[in-house]
Short mmCIF file of C-alpha atoms in Angstrom, two decimals:
data_model
loop_
_atom_site.label_atom_id
_atom_site.label_comp_id
_atom_site.label_asym_id
_atom_site.label_seq_id
_atom_site.Cartn_x
_atom_site.Cartn_y
_atom_site.Cartn_z
CA MET A 1 210.82 -21.96 -20.07
CA GLN A 2 208.44 -20.01 -18.03
CA ALA A 3 206.50 -22.53 -15.67
CA SER A 4 202.70 -21.25 -15.47
CA SER A 5 201.07 -21.20 -12.35
CA SER A 6 197.33 -21.74 -12.15
CA LYS A 7 195.21 -20.85 -9.42
CA ALA A 8 192.63 -22.79 -7.97
CA LEU A 9 189.05 -21.23 -8.35
CA PRO A 10 186.79 -21.50 -4.91
CA GLN A 11 184.30 -23.80 -4.96
CA GLN A 12 180.65 -23.15 -3.94
CA VAL A 13 180.13 -25.31 -0.89
CA PRO A 14 176.55 -26.30 -0.45
CA PRO A 15 175.25 -24.92 3.15
CA ARG A 16 174.04 -28.36 4.47
CA ALA A 17 178.07 -29.86 3.66
CA ALA A 18 179.43 -26.49 4.84
CA SER A 19 177.60 -26.97 8.43
CA ALA A 20 179.08 -30.56 8.45
CA VAL A 21 182.66 -29.24 7.71
CA ALA A 22 182.33 -26.71 10.70
CA GLY A 23 181.34 -29.56 13.19
CA SER A 24 177.58 -28.66 13.47
CA PRO A 25 175.07 -30.90 12.75
CA PRO A 26 172.27 -30.27 10.06
CA PRO A 27 169.14 -28.77 11.73
CA ALA A 28 166.67 -31.90 12.15
CA ALA A 29 163.54 -31.84 10.75
CA PRO A 30 160.32 -31.07 12.64
CA VAL A 31 158.77 -34.16 13.90
CA ARG A 32 154.84 -34.12 13.15
CA ARG A 33 152.87 -35.78 15.50
CA ARG A 34 149.31 -37.36 14.36
CA ALA A 35 146.82 -37.54 17.03
CA PHE A 36 144.93 -40.78 15.86
CA ALA A 37 148.19 -42.89 14.49
CA PRO A 38 148.23 -46.28 15.65
CA LEU A 39 150.31 -46.64 19.13
CA GLU A 40 151.16 -42.71 18.86
CA PRO A 41 151.72 -41.75 22.73
CA ILE A 42 150.08 -38.52 24.10
CA GLY A 43 151.49 -36.42 27.04
CA ALA A 44 150.30 -36.63 30.65
CA ARG A 45 147.78 -33.31 30.42
CA ALA A 46 146.10 -34.66 27.08
CA ARG A 47 145.66 -38.23 28.84
CA VAL A 48 144.15 -36.38 32.22
CA LEU A 49 141.96 -34.11 30.25
CA LEU A 50 140.36 -36.94 27.76
CA GLY A 51 140.00 -39.06 30.69
CA LEU A 52 137.93 -36.43 32.72
CA GLY A 53 136.42 -35.50 29.66
CA PHE A 54 134.39 -38.92 29.36
CA PHE A 55 133.10 -38.39 32.83
CA VAL A 56 131.83 -34.92 31.79
CA VAL A 57 130.07 -36.13 28.65
CA PHE A 58 128.57 -39.23 31.07
CA VAL A 59 127.27 -37.10 33.58
CA LEU A 60 125.97 -34.46 31.00
CA ALA A 61 124.19 -37.46 29.12
CA TRP A 62 122.96 -38.82 32.56
CA SER A 63 121.47 -35.45 33.53
CA LEU A 64 119.73 -34.93 30.16
CA ALA A 65 118.14 -38.23 30.37
CA THR A 66 116.68 -37.91 34.05
CA LEU A 67 116.17 -34.22 34.53
CA GLY A 68 114.76 -33.80 30.91
CA GLY A 69 111.89 -36.41 31.86
CA PHE A 70 113.24 -39.36 29.25
CA VAL A 71 113.60 -41.93 32.04
CA SER A 72 111.17 -42.27 35.07
CA PRO A 73 112.63 -41.54 38.30
CA THR A 74 112.07 -44.80 39.84
CA PHE A 75 114.08 -46.50 37.15
CA LEU A 76 117.10 -43.99 37.33
CA ALA A 77 117.60 -41.14 39.69
CA SER A 78 119.18 -37.75 38.77
CA PRO A 79 122.61 -36.71 39.60
CA PRO A 80 121.36 -34.42 42.33
CA THR A 81 119.28 -37.00 43.64
CA MET A 82 122.05 -39.30 43.91
CA VAL A 83 124.03 -36.74 45.60
CA LYS A 84 121.46 -36.03 48.13
CA GLU A 85 120.94 -39.49 48.87
CA GLY A 86 124.50 -40.26 49.29
CA TRP A 87 124.74 -37.35 51.70
CA LEU A 88 121.57 -38.93 53.52
CA LEU A 89 123.77 -42.24 53.88
CA PHE A 90 126.65 -40.74 55.57
CA THR A 91 124.87 -38.62 57.88
CA GLU A 92 121.85 -40.57 58.99
CA TYR A 93 122.75 -44.26 57.85
CA GLY A 94 126.46 -44.70 59.04
CA PHE A 95 127.48 -45.81 55.17
CA ILE A 96 131.08 -45.15 56.55
CA VAL A 97 131.09 -48.48 58.49
CA ASP A 98 129.26 -50.24 55.45
CA ILE A 99 132.54 -48.71 53.49
CA GLY A 100 135.01 -49.94 56.24
CA MET A 101 133.18 -53.51 56.17
CA THR A 102 133.51 -54.05 52.81
CA VAL A 103 137.01 -52.62 52.25
CA TRP A 104 138.34 -55.06 55.03
CA ARG A 105 136.64 -57.79 53.34
CA VAL A 106 138.26 -57.34 50.00
CA PHE A 107 141.97 -56.95 51.12
CA GLY A 108 141.46 -59.43 53.47
CA GLY A 109 140.35 -62.16 50.85
CA PHE A 110 142.46 -60.72 48.60
CA LEU A 111 145.85 -60.98 50.97
CA LEU A 112 144.86 -64.26 52.16
CA ALA A 113 144.64 -65.77 48.42
CA ALA A 114 147.74 -63.85 47.53
CA VAL A 115 150.12 -65.38 50.78
CA PHE A 116 148.94 -69.05 49.15
CA ALA A 117 148.67 -68.34 45.39
CA VAL A 118 151.88 -66.52 44.63
CA PRO A 119 154.30 -69.29 46.20
CA LEU A 120 152.24 -72.08 44.18
CA GLY A 121 152.36 -69.94 41.32
CA ILE A 122 156.25 -69.51 41.24
CA ALA A 123 156.58 -73.33 41.79
CA MET A 124 154.48 -73.91 38.93
CA GLY A 125 156.34 -71.71 36.59
CA THR A 126 159.96 -72.85 37.82
CA TRP A 127 159.41 -76.67 37.80
CA LYS A 128 157.46 -78.22 35.32
CA THR A 129 156.34 -81.24 37.26
CA VAL A 130 154.83 -79.06 39.70
CA GLU A 131 152.95 -77.44 36.76
CA ALA A 132 152.02 -80.70 35.41
CA PHE A 133 150.60 -81.87 38.61
CA PHE A 134 148.35 -78.79 39.61
CA GLU A 135 147.89 -77.12 36.32
CA PRO A 136 144.50 -79.23 35.37
CA PHE A 137 143.05 -78.75 38.41
CA VAL A 138 143.56 -74.80 38.71
CA SER A 139 142.73 -74.34 35.08
CA PHE A 140 139.22 -76.44 35.89
CA CYS A 141 138.67 -74.30 39.01
CA ARG A 142 139.52 -71.00 37.26
CA TYR A 143 136.48 -71.25 35.40
CA LEU A 144 133.93 -71.90 38.47
CA PRO A 145 132.09 -68.83 39.47
CA ALA A 146 132.64 -67.64 43.00
CA SER A 147 129.13 -67.07 43.39
CA ALA A 148 128.37 -70.99 42.79
CA PHE A 149 130.21 -71.69 46.26
CA ILE A 150 127.84 -69.41 48.41
CA PRO A 151 125.45 -72.00 49.44
CA LEU A 152 128.03 -74.47 50.38
CA LEU A 153 130.29 -71.95 52.40
CA ILE A 154 127.27 -70.92 54.19
CA LEU A 155 127.00 -74.23 55.16
CA TRP A 156 130.44 -74.59 56.20
CA ALA A 157 131.23 -70.99 57.46
CA GLY A 158 127.88 -69.92 58.36
CA LEU A 159 127.03 -66.23 57.38
CA GLY A 160 129.91 -64.53 59.50
CA GLU A 161 133.12 -63.01 57.91
CA MET A 162 134.78 -65.99 57.05
CA GLN A 163 132.25 -66.96 54.54
CA LYS A 164 132.78 -63.85 52.48
CA LEU A 165 136.52 -63.81 52.91
CA LEU A 166 136.01 -67.39 51.41
CA VAL A 167 134.29 -66.08 48.35
CA ILE A 168 136.84 -63.46 47.67
CA PHE A 169 139.67 -66.05 48.62
CA ILE A 170 138.43 -68.47 46.00
CA GLY A 171 137.58 -65.99 43.38
CA SER A 172 140.76 -64.55 43.47
CA PHE A 173 143.46 -67.66 44.31
CA PHE A 174 143.21 -69.66 41.09
CA GLN A 175 143.47 -66.45 38.68
CA ILE A 176 146.84 -65.46 40.83
CA VAL A 177 148.23 -68.97 40.63
CA LEU A 178 148.02 -69.40 36.83
CA MET A 179 148.82 -65.68 35.73
CA VAL A 180 151.85 -65.95 38.16
CA ALA A 181 153.06 -69.39 36.93
CA VAL A 182 152.83 -68.10 33.33
CA THR A 183 154.81 -64.82 34.17
CA VAL A 184 157.57 -67.14 35.98
CA GLY A 185 157.64 -69.59 33.20
CA GLY A 186 157.99 -66.76 30.76
CA ALA A 187 161.89 -65.75 31.82
CA ARG A 188 164.25 -65.09 29.35
CA ARG A 189 166.28 -68.43 29.05
CA ASP A 190 169.57 -66.62 28.21
CA LEU A 191 169.37 -65.17 31.53
CA VAL A 192 169.35 -68.77 32.98
CA GLU A 193 171.95 -70.04 30.95
CA ALA A 194 174.26 -67.26 31.69
CA ALA A 195 173.67 -67.72 35.46
CA TYR A 196 174.30 -71.64 34.91
CA THR A 197 177.40 -70.69 33.23
CA LEU A 198 178.57 -68.26 36.14
CA GLY A 199 178.23 -71.12 38.44
CA ALA A 200 174.49 -70.86 39.72
CA SER A 201 172.68 -73.59 41.62
CA SER A 202 169.33 -74.43 41.01
CA ARG A 203 168.39 -72.58 44.00
CA GLY A 204 170.30 -69.46 43.00
CA ILE A 205 168.61 -69.29 39.67
CA VAL A 206 165.26 -69.19 41.41
CA ALA A 207 166.21 -66.52 44.15
CA ARG A 208 168.32 -64.20 42.07
CA VAL A 209 167.12 -64.90 38.37
CA LEU A 210 163.34 -65.85 38.20
CA ILE A 211 161.77 -64.28 41.01
CA PRO A 212 163.40 -60.74 40.26
CA GLY A 213 162.96 -61.06 36.73
CA ALA A 214 159.01 -62.00 37.28
CA ALA A 215 158.61 -59.59 40.21
CA PRO A 216 157.13 -56.79 38.05
CA GLY A 217 155.09 -59.10 36.27
CA ILE A 218 153.74 -60.65 39.41
CA ALA A 219 152.83 -57.35 40.95
CA GLU A 220 151.11 -56.34 38.12
CA THR A 221 149.06 -59.59 38.44
CA LEU A 222 148.16 -58.88 41.92
CA ARG A 223 147.04 -55.29 40.75
CA LEU A 224 144.58 -56.69 38.15
CA VAL A 225 143.43 -59.79 40.60
CA LEU A 226 142.54 -56.75 43.28
CA GLY A 227 140.10 -55.27 40.75
CA TRP A 228 138.19 -58.78 40.38
CA ALA A 229 138.09 -58.91 43.91
CA TRP A 230 135.62 -56.01 44.31
CA THR A 231 133.02 -58.20 42.05
CA TYR A 232 133.38 -60.83 44.36
CA VAL A 233 132.65 -58.95 47.51
CA ILE A 234 129.44 -57.68 46.38
CA VAL A 235 128.36 -60.80 45.53
CA ALA A 236 129.17 -62.13 48.97
CA GLU A 237 127.56 -59.34 50.65
CA LEU A 238 124.28 -59.67 48.82
CA ILE A 239 123.48 -63.15 50.21
CA GLY A 240 123.14 -63.04 54.17
CA SER A 241 124.93 -60.09 55.11
CA SER A 242 123.75 -57.35 57.52
CA SER A 243 126.79 -54.72 56.89
CA GLY A 244 128.86 -53.78 53.63
CA ILE A 245 128.03 -51.66 50.54
CA GLY A 246 126.49 -54.95 49.08
CA HIS A 247 123.80 -54.91 51.81
CA MET A 248 123.31 -51.29 51.38
CA ILE A 249 122.62 -51.85 47.76
CA THR A 250 120.09 -54.60 48.60
CA ASP A 251 118.10 -52.60 51.20
CA SER A 252 117.79 -49.61 48.61
CA GLN A 253 116.79 -52.40 45.92
CA ALA A 254 113.75 -53.28 47.97
CA LEU A 255 112.74 -49.71 48.57
CA LEU A 256 112.96 -48.82 44.73
CA ASN A 257 115.97 -46.27 46.03
CA THR A 258 117.91 -45.98 42.97
CA GLY A 259 119.76 -42.90 44.14
CA GLN A 260 121.13 -45.05 47.07
CA ILE A 261 122.00 -47.99 44.68
CA ILE A 262 124.23 -45.85 42.11
CA PHE A 263 125.54 -44.03 44.88
CA GLY A 264 126.96 -47.17 46.28
CA ILE A 265 128.45 -48.30 42.75
CA ILE A 266 130.15 -45.16 42.13
CA VAL A 267 131.92 -45.23 45.92
CA ILE A 268 132.81 -48.83 44.83
CA GLY A 269 134.36 -47.21 41.69
CA VAL A 270 136.19 -44.55 43.55
CA ILE A 271 137.73 -46.77 46.07
CA GLY A 272 138.75 -49.31 43.55
CA LEU A 273 140.26 -46.67 41.21
CA LEU A 274 142.03 -44.87 44.22
CA SER A 275 143.55 -48.42 45.37
CA ASP A 276 144.35 -48.80 41.32
CA PHE A 277 146.47 -45.78 41.35
CA ALA A 278 148.20 -46.53 44.74
CA PHE A 279 148.99 -50.02 43.34
CA LYS A 280 150.88 -48.49 40.27
CA ALA A 281 152.69 -45.94 42.52
CA LEU A 282 153.82 -48.64 44.57
CA ASN A 283 155.04 -50.93 41.69
CA ARG A 284 156.56 -48.19 40.41
CA ARG A 285 158.63 -47.29 43.41
CA LEU A 286 159.36 -50.78 44.09
CA PHE A 287 160.27 -52.01 40.66
CA ALA A 288 161.61 -48.64 38.82
CA TRP A 289 164.32 -50.84 37.19
CA ALA A 290 161.68 -52.57 35.21
CA ALA A 291 160.86 -49.40 33.00
CA LEU A 292 164.60 -48.84 31.74
#
């Protein structure tokens, strides 16, 4: 008998399978990004352009309302008038001294509050007995407006710098304490248990687990409260002050000079924005590991 030999017919291999056999991954489908999809990230350039675009639209609307005659100059100065009045403030009225005094008051009162509030907040977040003792009083004081203390502070500390620093201290202290306590108290339990398993003491848990883990959140809390401190300093300078941006705004209001009032408000916003950017940059440098 003669054995018949059969040849296998070549099979057609799909292109996707052929590329897989060859070792090269199949081409990825292009990802289509939707501009208004929820939580869809945008690029840094687009973020900057959109942020600047709002200011451009705002100034255009402001110019249209004032230069177009829709609003009386007595109630709202035009952008050119505001710039002119701002130039006069710097060249003839020594406004740079007022800015320096306001910045000193903000950072002085804020740092004074942070020095006392951060340790207390860490203690409240770490030990529940400390939290039970302080939390009701701190929560009560947190709802009290700092401006309500100004008459008492004037009686106690006079009209000097201490009174203004204490207004900022009261407005910032209780907010920092409560927010730091929440941040520290939200530590991951598995990390604490792992540290105990490895032989860490209670002091080691606080120093090497709780504080390092909460440090980025504490820094973010300080950044937010610093913005609130600017509102307190203006309130403090509106009453019984002879210098500062708030004092300049009060004098301008008596003269119906809305150009100077608006310029002072813009200066506060610019300084606050610059300090916020500086705080963010410092936090990214000190806690770069937090973004991992």
